[in-house]
XYZ file of C-alpha atoms in Angstrom:
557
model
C 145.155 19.249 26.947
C 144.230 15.351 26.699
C 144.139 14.631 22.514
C 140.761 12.933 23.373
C 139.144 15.811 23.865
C 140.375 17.228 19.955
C 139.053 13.783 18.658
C 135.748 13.356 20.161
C 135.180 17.378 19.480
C 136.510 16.591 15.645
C 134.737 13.350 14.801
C 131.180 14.690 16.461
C 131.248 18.309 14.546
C 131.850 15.823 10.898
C 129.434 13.163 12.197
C 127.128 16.287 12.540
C 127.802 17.754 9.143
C 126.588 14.411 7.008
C 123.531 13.755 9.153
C 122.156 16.643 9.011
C 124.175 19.594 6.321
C 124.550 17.533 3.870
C 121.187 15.893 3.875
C 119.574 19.368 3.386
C 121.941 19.971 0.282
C 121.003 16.955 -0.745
C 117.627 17.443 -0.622
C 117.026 21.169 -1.065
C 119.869 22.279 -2.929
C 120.766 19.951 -5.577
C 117.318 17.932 -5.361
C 118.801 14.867 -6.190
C 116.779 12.274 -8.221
C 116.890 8.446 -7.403
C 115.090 8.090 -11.151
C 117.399 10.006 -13.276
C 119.609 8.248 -15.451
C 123.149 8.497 -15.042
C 125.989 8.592 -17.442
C 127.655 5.416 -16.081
C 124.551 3.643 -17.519
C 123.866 5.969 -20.936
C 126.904 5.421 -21.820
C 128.443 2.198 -20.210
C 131.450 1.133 -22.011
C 133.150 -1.358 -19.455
C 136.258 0.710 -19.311
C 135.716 4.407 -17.762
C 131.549 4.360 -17.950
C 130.653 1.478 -15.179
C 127.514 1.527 -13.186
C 129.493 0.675 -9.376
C 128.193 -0.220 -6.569
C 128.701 3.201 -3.950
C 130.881 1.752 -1.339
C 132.947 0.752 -4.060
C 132.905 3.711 -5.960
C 133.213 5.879 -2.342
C 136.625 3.483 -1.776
C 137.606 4.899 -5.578
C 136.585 8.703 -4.919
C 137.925 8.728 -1.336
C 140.927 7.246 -2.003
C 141.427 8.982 -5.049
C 141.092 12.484 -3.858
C 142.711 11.520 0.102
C 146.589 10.999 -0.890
C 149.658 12.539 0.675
C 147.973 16.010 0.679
C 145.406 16.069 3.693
C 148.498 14.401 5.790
C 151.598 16.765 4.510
C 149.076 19.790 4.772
C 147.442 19.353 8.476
C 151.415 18.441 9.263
C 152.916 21.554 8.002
C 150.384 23.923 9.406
C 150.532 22.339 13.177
C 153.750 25.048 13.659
C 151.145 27.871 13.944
C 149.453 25.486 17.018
C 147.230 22.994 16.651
C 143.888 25.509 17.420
C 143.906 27.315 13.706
C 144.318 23.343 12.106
C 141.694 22.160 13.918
C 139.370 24.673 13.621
C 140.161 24.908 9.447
C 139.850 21.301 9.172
C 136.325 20.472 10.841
C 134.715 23.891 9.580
C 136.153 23.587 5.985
C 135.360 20.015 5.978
C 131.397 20.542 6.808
C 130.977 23.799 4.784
C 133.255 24.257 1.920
C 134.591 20.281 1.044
C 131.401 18.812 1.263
C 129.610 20.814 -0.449
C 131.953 21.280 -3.317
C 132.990 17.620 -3.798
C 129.450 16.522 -3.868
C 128.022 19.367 -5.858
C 131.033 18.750 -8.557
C 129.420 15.071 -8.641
C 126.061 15.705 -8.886
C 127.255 18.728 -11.684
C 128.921 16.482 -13.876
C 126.783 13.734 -13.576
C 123.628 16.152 -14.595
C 125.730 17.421 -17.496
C 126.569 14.048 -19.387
C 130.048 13.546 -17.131
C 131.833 16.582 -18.457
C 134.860 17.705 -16.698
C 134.816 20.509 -14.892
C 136.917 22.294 -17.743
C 134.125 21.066 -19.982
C 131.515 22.016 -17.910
C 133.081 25.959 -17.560
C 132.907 26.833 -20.743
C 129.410 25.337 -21.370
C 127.997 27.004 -18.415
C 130.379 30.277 -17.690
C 132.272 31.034 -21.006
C 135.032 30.113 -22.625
C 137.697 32.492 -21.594
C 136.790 30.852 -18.064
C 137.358 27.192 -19.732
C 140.764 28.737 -21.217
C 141.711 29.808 -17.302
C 140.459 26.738 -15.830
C 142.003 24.218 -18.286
C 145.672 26.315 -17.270
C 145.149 25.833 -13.815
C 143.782 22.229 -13.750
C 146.921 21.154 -15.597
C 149.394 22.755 -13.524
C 147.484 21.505 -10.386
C 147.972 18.278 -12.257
C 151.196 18.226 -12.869
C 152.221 19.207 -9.085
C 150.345 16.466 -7.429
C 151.778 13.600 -9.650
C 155.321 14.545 -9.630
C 155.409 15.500 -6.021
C 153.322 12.381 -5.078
C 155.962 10.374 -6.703
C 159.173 12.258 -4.291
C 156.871 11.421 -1.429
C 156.375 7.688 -1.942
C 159.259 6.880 -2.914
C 161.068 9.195 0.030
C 158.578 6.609 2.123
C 159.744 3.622 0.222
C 163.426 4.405 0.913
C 163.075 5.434 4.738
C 160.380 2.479 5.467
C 161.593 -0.942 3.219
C 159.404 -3.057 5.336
C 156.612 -1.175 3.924
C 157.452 -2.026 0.200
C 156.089 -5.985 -0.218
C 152.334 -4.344 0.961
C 152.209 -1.462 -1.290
C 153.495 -3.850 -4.562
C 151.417 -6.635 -3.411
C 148.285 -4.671 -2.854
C 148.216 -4.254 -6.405
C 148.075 -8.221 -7.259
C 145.378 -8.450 -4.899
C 143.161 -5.212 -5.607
C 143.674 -6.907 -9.480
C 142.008 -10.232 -8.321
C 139.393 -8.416 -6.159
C 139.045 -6.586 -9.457
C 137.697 -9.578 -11.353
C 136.036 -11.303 -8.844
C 133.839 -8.101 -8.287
C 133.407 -7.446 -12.080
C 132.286 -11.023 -12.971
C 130.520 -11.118 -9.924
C 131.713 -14.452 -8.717
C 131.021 -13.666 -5.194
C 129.542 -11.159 -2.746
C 131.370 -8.125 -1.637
C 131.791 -8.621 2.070
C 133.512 -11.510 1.795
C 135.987 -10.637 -0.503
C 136.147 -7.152 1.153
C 137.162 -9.369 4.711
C 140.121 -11.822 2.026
C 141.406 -8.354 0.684
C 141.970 -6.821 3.373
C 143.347 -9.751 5.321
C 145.695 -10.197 2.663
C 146.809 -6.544 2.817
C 147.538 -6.527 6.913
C 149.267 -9.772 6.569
C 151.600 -8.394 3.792
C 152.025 -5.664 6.575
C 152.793 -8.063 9.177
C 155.466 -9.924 7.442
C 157.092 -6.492 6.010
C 159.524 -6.116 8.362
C 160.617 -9.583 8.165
C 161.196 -9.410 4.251
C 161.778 -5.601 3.812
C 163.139 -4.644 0.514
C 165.813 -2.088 -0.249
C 167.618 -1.285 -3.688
C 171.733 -1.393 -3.785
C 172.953 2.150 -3.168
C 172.757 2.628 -6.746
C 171.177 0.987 -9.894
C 173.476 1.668 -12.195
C 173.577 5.641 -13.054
C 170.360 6.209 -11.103
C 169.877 6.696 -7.215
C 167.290 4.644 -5.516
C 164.960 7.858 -5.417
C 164.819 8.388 -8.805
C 164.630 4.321 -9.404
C 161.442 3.977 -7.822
C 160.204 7.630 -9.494
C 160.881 6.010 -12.799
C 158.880 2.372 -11.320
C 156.016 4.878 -10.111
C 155.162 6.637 -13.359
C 155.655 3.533 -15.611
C 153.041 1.622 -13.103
C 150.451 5.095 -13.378
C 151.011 5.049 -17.320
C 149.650 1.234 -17.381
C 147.213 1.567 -14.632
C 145.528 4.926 -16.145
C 144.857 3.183 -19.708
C 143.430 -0.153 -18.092
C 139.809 -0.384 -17.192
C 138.575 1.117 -14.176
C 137.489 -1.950 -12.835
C 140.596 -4.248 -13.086
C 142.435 -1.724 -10.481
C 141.582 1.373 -10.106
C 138.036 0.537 -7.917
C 139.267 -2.736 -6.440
C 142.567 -0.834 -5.506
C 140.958 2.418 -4.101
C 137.835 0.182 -2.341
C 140.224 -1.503 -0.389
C 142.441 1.464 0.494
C 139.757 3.049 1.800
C 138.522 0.274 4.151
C 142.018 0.197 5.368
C 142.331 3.157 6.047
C 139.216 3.432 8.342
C 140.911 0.551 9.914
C 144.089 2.225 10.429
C 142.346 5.357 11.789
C 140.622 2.676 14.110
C 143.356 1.858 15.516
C 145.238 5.006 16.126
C 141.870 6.390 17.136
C 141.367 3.690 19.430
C 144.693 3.823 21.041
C 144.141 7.564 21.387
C 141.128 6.539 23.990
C 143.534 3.953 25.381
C 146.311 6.625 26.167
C 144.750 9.534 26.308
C 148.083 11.205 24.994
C 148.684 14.741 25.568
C 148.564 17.346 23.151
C 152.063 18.930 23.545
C 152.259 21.219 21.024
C 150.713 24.741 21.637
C 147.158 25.775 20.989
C 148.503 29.143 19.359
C 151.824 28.968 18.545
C 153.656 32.290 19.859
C 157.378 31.352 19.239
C 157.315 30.232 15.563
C 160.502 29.874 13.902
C 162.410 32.629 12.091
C 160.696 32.942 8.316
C 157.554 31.140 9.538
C 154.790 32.828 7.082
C 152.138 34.554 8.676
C 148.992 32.796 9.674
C 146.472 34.560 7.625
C 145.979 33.750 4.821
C 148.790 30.553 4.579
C 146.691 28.299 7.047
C 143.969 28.475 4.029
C 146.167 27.229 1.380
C 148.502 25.268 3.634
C 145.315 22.922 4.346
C 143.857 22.299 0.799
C 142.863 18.657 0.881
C 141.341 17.841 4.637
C 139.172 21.026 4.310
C 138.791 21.952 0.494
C 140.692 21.015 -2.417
C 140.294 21.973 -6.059
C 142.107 18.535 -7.104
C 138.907 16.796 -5.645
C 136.976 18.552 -8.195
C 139.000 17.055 -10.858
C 138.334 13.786 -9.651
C 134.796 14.065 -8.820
C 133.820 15.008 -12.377
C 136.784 13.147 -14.364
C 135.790 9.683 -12.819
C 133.808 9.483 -10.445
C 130.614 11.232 -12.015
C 131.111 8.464 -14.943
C 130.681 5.261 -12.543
C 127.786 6.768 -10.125
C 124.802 4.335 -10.448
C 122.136 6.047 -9.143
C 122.234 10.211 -8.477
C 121.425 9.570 -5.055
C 124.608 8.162 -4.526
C 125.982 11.517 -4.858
C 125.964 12.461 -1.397
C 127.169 9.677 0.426
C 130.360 9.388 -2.125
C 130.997 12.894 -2.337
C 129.989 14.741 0.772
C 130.805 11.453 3.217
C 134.078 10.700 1.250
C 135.341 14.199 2.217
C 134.186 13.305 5.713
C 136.318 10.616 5.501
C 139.519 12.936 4.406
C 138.504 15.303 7.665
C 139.087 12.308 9.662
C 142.416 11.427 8.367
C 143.505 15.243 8.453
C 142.170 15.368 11.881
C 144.268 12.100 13.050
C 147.113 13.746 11.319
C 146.687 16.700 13.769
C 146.104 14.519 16.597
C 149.732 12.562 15.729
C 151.706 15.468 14.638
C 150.487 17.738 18.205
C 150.406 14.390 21.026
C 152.715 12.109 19.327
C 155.896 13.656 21.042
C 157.097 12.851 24.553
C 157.685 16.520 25.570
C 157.323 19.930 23.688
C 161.037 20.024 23.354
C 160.816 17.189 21.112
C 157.951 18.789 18.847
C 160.004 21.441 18.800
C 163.153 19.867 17.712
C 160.628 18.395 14.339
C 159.087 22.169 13.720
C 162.186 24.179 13.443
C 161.137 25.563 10.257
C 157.885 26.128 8.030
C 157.582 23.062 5.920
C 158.767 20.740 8.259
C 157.261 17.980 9.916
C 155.206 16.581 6.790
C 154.727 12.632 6.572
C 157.484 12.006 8.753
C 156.204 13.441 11.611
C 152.546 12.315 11.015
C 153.953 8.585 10.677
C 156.588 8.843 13.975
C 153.571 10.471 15.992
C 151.341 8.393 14.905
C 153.281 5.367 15.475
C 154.806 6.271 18.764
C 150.458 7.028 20.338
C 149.424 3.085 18.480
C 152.688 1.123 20.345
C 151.610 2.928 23.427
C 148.138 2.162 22.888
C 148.329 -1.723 21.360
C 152.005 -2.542 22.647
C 152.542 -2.705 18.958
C 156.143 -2.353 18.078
C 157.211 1.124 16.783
C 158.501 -0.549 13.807
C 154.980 -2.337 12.971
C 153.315 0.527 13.736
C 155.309 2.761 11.117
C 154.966 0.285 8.913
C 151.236 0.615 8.892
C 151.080 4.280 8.922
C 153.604 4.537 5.880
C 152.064 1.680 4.042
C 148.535 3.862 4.617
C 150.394 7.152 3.121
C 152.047 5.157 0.185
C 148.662 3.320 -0.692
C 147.196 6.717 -0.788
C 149.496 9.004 -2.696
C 149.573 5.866 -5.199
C 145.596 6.176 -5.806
C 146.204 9.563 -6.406
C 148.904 9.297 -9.107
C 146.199 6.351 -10.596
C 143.634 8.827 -10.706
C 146.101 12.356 -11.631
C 147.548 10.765 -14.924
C 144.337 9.489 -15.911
C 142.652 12.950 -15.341
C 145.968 14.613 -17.245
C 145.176 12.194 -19.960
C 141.918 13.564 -19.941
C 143.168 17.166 -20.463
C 144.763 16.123 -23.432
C 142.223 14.713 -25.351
C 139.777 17.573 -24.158
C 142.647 19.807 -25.686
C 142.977 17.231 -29.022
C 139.096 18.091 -28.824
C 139.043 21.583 -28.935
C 141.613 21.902 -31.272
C 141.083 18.830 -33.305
C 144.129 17.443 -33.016
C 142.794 13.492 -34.194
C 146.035 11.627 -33.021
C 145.748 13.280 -29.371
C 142.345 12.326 -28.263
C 143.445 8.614 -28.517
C 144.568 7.119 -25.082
C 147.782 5.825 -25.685
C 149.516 8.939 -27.197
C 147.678 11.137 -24.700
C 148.670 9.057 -21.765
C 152.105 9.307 -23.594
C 152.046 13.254 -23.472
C 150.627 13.287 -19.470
C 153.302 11.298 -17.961
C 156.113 12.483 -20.394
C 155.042 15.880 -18.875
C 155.306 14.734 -15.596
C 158.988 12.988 -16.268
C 159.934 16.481 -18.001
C 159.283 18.450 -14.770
C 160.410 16.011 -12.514
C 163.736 15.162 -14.266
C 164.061 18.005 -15.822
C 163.815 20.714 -13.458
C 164.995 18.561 -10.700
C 168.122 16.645 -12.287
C 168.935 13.388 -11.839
C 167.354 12.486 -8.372
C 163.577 13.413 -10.379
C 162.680 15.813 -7.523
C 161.862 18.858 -9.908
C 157.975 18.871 -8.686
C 159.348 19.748 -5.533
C 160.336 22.828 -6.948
C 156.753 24.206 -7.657
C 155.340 22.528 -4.669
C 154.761 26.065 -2.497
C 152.698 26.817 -4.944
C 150.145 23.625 -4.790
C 147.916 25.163 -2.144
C 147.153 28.600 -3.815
C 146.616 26.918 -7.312
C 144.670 24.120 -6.204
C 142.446 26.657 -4.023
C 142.112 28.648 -7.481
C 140.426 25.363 -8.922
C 138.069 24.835 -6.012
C 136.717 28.097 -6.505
C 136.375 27.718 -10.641
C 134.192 24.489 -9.097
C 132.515 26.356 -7.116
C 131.830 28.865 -9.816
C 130.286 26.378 -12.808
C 128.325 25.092 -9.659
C 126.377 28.343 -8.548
C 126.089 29.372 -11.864
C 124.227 25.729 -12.698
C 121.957 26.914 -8.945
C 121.587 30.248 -10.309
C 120.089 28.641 -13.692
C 117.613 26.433 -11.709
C 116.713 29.167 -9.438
C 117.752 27.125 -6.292
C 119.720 29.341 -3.308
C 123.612 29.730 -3.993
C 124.635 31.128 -0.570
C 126.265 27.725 0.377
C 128.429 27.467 -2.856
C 128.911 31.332 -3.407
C 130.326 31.996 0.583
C 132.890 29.610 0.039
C 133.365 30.777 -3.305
C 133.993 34.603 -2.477
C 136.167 32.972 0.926
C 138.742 31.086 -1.648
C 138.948 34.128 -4.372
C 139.936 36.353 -1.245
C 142.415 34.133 0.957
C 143.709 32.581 -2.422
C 145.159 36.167 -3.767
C 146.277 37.288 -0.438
C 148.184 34.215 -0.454
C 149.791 34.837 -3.752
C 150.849 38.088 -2.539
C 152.144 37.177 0.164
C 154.116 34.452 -1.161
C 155.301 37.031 -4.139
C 156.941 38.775 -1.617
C 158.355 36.174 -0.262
C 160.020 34.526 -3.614
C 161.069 38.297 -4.372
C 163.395 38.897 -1.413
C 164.315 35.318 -2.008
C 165.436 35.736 -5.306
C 163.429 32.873 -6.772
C 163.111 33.543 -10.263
C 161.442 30.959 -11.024
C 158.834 30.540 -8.338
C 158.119 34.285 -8.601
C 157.544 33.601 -12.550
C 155.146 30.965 -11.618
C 153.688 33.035 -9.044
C 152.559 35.704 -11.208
C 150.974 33.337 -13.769
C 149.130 32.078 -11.285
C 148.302 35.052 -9.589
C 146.977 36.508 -13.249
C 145.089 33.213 -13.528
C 143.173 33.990 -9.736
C 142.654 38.069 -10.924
C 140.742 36.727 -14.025
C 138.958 34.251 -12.110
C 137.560 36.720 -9.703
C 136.868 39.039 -12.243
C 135.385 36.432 -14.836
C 133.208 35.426 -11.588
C 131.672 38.779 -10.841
C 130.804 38.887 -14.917
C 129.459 35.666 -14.934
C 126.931 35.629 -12.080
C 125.917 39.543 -13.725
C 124.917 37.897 -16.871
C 123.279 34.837 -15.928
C 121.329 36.571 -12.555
C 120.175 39.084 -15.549
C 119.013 35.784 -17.900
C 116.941 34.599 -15.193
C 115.755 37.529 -14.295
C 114.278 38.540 -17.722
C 113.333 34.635 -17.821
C 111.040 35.500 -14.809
């Protein structure tokens, strides 16, 4: 099968979904407002409430929610075929991401810019806040320290990729304050930003940058860990607009641009797809299909993380509620697209099936690597790009975007603890700095910790990402019908998805109980069942919840 046919299918079905999906949302569903005022402007502070203009604030959300995930996931799950991917990706992007990313917006923002954990116990209870501030944290906690293995892994294996992914973050700090002060217009110092980026990528290889075998007692992996989180600790406590916008704006445009150009050289090639449609030969201790595909993809078709950011952040710099839709429901578009090219590069970006076959010879490989050799191998084809250019590119686009993500992660784990100094009114912890302190200390405790010396330890809990982060999506979904069920608007497009997650999300931890059980993994199978408790409540504390409050309305009526 030619890969043009996947990406012309794939890009119509999402082009589709905005146009005309989430427009009706929009407009019969959440019944957004262009008069109501937000909290970036009720409570504008400079530093985490700012007013932003939306393709600047779509480059933040996007960017921010995007990261390694919707590459490593769409990657892993290709050894089932490319057929189940595909099909998860475009459907989950139209009916379950979109919808919950921008209804988590356009929650928060109609509730004052609570978090979601916030927002649960106001509008479910508080046993469900309890549940959901557990998960979130854990979820949390994953995503940074694994994000941090994955960049630097790219770091070490691509050096000519290092002077973009440091320098990015002198220019997205001048961007920053030309934006802010408003010194000029955006277009033109979108076209000098991103210039600057692609010609840091150009000269790359020429200056690429590599540590001595070892700094002192520490191996080059854990070196850069240690650089990663002590970058995220300063990043999270500066004001949004010095780097976290200017940073994610520009990520996102080039990222569009790199999908451009592997896009493009996808209709100059017309590669084929290699790798089976339905994979009937999968390797010994390959997990079954149903229900792994579901939590295998999280981010590219839904992801509770996005929830996190949509109503930590994001919600607190929309400008006008309208905006809603085009940064929530069109920047999970955008992540379809990138876990779509990701499918495209890890199915046609291989000479023969032998050779995907000698990549998938086990479940959890493939990943990055393959994403960024496929990919490269379809652009030099395509461009008569070098290879080594062209992996350059790709990895500088997957380091860019697992480093939002950390920006955004321990800023949202900061959150968590002041919610927590909050609710238990604890003064000294609802203060940034010692709360910042406390999220990346955790992170440096698992990673260090439970992973020794190389700081790998987040690795550990990693096959448990998907099911947790699926539990969170479906807490979102929760607060959100419950808010629909309140206002008497329809909840059959929050509550299908809803009921989908609870179901695929504890066969999943089942499955993978079983699994850590014959293993002997003590650990994982400890975590397992914590989680799995956490997803039995949830369901249960669902069914309560939308009893009771059906029952208010009703007697309201």
């Amino acid at each position: 099968m030619n890969a043009i046919m996947l990406m012309v299918v794939g890009l119509g079905g999402l082009a589709l979904g905005y146009i005309f999906y989430s427009r009706f949302i929009a407009e019969k569903i959440y019944q957004l407002d262009p008069d109501f005022r937000t909290p970036a402007h009720e409570f504008k502070d400079g530093v985490d409430y700012v007013p932003t203009n939306r393709l600047v604030l779509w480059g933040h959300h996007f960017t921010s929610v995007a990261g390694a995930a919707p590459i490593v996931g769409p990657a892993v799950a290709v050894i089932w075929g490319w057929g189940p991917a595909f099909v998860w990706v475009i459907l989950g992007t139209i009916f379950f991401a979109g919808i919950h990313d921008f209804g988590a917006i356009w929650a928060s923002t109609r509730n004052k810019a609570k978090s979601m954990g916030a927002l649960t116990g106001d509008v479910v209870s508080a046993r469900a806040r309890s549940i959901f501030m557990i998960v979130i944290f854990l979820v949390l906690l994953m995503v940074n320290a694994v994000f941090a293995v994955v960049i630097s892994n790219l770091l070490i294996a691509y050096p000519s990729a290092v002077l973009a992914v440091w320098g990015t973050i002198i220019v997205a700090s001048i961007i920053g304050v030309i934006i802010y002060q408003q010194y000029t217009s955006l277009p033109l110092v979108t076209v000098v930003g991103v210039l600057s980026l692609y010609l840091m990528v150009g000269m790359g290889p020429v200056v690429p940058f590599e540590f001595p075998e070892m700094v002192g007692p520490l191996s080059n992996s854990a070196t850069w860990i240690l650089i990663l989180f002590a970058y995220a600790f300063i990043a999270s406590l500066l004001p949004v607009w010095v780097l976290l916008q200017p940073r994610d704006y520009i990520n996102g445009i080039q990222l569009f641009i790199a999908l451009g150009v592997l896009y493009g050289a996808v209709l100059l090639t017309g590669p084929t797809v290699v790798a089976p449609m339905f994979n009937t030969d999968v390797p010994a201790g390959t997990p079954s299909l149903i229900p792994l595909l579901f939590v295998t993809i999280a981010c590219g078709a839904i992801s509770g993380f996005h929830g996190l950011v949509a109503s930590g952040t994001t919600s607190k710099q929309i400008n006008r509620e309208t905006d809603a839709r085009f940064v929530g429901y069109f920047g999970s578009v955008g992540e379809g697209t990138l876990a779509l090219a990701t499918i495209i590069a890890a199915s046609a970006g291989f000479a023969t099936l032998g050779d995907w076959q000698a990549i998938y010879t086990s479940f959890g490989a493939g990943g990055v690597e393959a994403f960024v050799a496929g990919g490269a191998r379809i652009i030099s084809q395509g461009w008569g790009m070098s290879e080594e250019v062209a992996a350059t590119l790709l990895a500088v686009m997957a380091c860019l975007f697992a480093g939002t993500t950390m920006d955004t992660g321990i800023r949202l784990q900061r959150y968590i603890f002041q919610e927590w100094g909050q609710i238990y009114n604890i003064g000294w912890m609802r203060r940034n700095l010692p709360a910042t302190v406390l999220a990346v200390g955790a992170c440096l405790l698992l990673a260090f910790g439970a992973g020794g010396a190389e700081g790998a330890g987040g690795m550990l809990i990693w096959p448990l990402f998907g099911t947790t982060n699926q539990l969170l999506a479906g807490l979102t979904l929760l607060v959100i019908t419950v808010i629909l069920i309140h206002k008497g608007r329809p909840i059959i497009y929050t509550l299908a998805p809803l009921l989908f997650l609870l179901v695929m999300t504890i066969f999943a931890l089942l499955v993978q109980l079983r699994t850590f059980f014959e293993a002997g993994d003590w650990f994982l199978f400890a975590v397992d069942v914590l989680v799995l408790v956490a997803a039995i409540l949830v369901a249960l504390e669902c069914a309560a919840s939308l009893r009771r409050h059906s029952a208010e309305v009703r007697r309201q009526s």
